[in-house]
PDB file of C-alpha atoms in Angstrom:
ATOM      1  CA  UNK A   1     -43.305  69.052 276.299  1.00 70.00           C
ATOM      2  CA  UNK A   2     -43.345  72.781 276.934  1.00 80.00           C
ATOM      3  CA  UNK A   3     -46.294  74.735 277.538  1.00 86.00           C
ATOM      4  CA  UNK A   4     -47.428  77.039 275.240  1.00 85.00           C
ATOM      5  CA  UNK A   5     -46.981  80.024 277.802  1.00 91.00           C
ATOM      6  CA  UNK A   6     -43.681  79.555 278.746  1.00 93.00           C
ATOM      7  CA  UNK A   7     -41.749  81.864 276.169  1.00 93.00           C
ATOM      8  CA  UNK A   8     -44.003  85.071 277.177  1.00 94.00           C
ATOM      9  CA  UNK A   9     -43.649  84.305 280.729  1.00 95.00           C
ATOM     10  CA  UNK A  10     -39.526  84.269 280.222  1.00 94.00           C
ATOM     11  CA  UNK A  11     -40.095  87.097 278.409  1.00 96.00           C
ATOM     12  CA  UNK A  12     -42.380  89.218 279.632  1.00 97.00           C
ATOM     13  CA  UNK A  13     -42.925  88.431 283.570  1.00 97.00           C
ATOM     14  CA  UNK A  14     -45.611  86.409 285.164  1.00 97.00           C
ATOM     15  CA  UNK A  15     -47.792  90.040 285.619  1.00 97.00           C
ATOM     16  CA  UNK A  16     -47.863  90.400 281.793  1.00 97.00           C
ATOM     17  CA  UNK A  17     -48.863  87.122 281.791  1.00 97.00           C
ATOM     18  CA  UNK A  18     -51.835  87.383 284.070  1.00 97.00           C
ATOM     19  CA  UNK A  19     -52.833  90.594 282.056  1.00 97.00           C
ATOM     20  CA  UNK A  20     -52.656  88.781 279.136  1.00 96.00           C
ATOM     21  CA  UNK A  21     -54.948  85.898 280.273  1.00 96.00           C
ATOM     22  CA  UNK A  22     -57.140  88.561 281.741  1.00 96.00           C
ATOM     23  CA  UNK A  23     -56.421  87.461 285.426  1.00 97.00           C
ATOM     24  CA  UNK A  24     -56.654  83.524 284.719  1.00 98.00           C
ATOM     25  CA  UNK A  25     -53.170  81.754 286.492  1.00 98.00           C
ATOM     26  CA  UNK A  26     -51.972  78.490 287.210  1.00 97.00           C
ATOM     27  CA  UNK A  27     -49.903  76.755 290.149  1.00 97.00           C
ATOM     28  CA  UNK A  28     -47.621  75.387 287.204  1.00 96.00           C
ATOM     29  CA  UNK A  29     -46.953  79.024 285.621  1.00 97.00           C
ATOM     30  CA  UNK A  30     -46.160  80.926 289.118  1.00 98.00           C
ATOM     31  CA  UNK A  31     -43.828  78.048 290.229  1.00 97.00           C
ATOM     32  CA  UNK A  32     -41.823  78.652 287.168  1.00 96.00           C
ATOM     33  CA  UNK A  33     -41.779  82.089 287.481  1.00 97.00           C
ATOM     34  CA  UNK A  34     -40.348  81.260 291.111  1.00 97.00           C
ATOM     35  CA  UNK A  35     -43.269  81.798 293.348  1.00 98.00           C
ATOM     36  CA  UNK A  36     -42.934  79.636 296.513  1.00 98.00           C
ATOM     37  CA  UNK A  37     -45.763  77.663 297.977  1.00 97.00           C
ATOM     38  CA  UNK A  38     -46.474  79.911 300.691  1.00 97.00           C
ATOM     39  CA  UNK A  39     -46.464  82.829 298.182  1.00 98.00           C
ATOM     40  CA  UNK A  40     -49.063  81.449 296.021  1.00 98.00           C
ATOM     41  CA  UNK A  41     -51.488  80.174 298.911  1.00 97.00           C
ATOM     42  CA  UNK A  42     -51.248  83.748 300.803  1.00 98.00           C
ATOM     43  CA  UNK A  43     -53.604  85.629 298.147  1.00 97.00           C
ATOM     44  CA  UNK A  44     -55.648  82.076 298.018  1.00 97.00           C
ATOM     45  CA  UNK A  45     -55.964  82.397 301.936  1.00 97.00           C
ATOM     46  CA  UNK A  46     -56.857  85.796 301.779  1.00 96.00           C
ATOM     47  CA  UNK A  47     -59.897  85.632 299.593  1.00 95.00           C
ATOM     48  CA  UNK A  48     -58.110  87.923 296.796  1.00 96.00           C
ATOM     49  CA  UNK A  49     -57.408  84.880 294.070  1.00 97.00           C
ATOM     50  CA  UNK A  50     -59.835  81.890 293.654  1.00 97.00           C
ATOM     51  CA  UNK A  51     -59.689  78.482 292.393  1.00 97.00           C
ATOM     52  CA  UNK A  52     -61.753  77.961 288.997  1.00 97.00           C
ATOM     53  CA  UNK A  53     -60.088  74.496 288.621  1.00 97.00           C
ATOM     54  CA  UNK A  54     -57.708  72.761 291.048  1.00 97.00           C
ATOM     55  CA  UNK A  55     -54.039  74.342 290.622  1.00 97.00           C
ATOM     56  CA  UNK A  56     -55.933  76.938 288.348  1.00 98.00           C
ATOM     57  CA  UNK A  57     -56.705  80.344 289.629  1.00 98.00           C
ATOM     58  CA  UNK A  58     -58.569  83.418 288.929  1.00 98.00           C
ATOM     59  CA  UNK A  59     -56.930  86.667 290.201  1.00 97.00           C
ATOM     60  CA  UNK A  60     -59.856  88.702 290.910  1.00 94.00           C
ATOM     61  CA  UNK A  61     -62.988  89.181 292.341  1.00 89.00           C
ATOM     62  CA  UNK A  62     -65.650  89.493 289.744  1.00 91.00           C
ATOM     63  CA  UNK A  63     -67.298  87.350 288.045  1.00 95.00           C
ATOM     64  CA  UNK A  64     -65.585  84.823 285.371  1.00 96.00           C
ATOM     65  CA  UNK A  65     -66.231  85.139 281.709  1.00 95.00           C
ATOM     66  CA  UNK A  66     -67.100  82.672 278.895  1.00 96.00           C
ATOM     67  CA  UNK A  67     -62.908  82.744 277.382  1.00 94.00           C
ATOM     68  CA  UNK A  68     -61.714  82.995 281.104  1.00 96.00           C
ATOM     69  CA  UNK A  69     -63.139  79.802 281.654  1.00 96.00           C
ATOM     70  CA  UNK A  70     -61.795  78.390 278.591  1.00 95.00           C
ATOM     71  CA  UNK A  71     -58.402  79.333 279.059  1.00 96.00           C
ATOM     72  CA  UNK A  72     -58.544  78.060 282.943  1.00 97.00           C
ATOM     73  CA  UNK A  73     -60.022  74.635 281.356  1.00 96.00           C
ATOM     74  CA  UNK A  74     -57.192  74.357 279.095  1.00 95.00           C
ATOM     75  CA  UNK A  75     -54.849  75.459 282.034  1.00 96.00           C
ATOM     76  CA  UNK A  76     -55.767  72.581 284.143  1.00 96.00           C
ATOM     77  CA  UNK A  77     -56.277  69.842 280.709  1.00 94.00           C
ATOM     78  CA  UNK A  78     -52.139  70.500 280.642  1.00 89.00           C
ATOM     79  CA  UNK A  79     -49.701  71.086 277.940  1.00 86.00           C
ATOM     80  CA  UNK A  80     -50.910  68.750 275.078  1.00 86.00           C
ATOM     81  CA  UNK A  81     -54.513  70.529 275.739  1.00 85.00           C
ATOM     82  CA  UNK A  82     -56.042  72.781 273.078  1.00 83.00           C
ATOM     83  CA  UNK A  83     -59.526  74.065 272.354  1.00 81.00           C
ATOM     84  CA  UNK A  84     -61.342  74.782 269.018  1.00 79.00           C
TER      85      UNK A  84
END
């Protein structure tokens, strides 16, 4: 099954995509977009991203909102995941 993100993120570019989910990322969607494992821990290490969910990450420093927190839930739930 294919995620639901993974025609913007061929089209558009894993930065749109973070825009788009208003700084929310997962592990999954930067491996696809080629990020190595080194790559994604560095801003992980360096205090700029932080985990919301295991494999799930927020990309800045503020505080979390209500649908940032639903779209990292549904991040980490997987593919067949949905809300409503």
């Amino acid at each position: 099954m294919e995620w639901w993100w993974s025609r913007q993120l061929r089209e558009k570019g894993i930065d749109a995509l973070i825009h788009d989910q208003d700084g929310i990322v997962s592990r999954a969607q930067l491996l696809q977009a080629g990020w190595s494992e080194p790559r994604i821990r560095r801003p992980l290490r360096n205090r700029r991203w932080r985990a919301v969910h295991p494999g799930v990450y927020v990309t800045h420093t503020g505080p979390i909102g209500y649908g940032e927190r639903l779209l990292a839930a549904l991040l980490y739930a997987g593919p067949e995941a949905a809300w409503s």
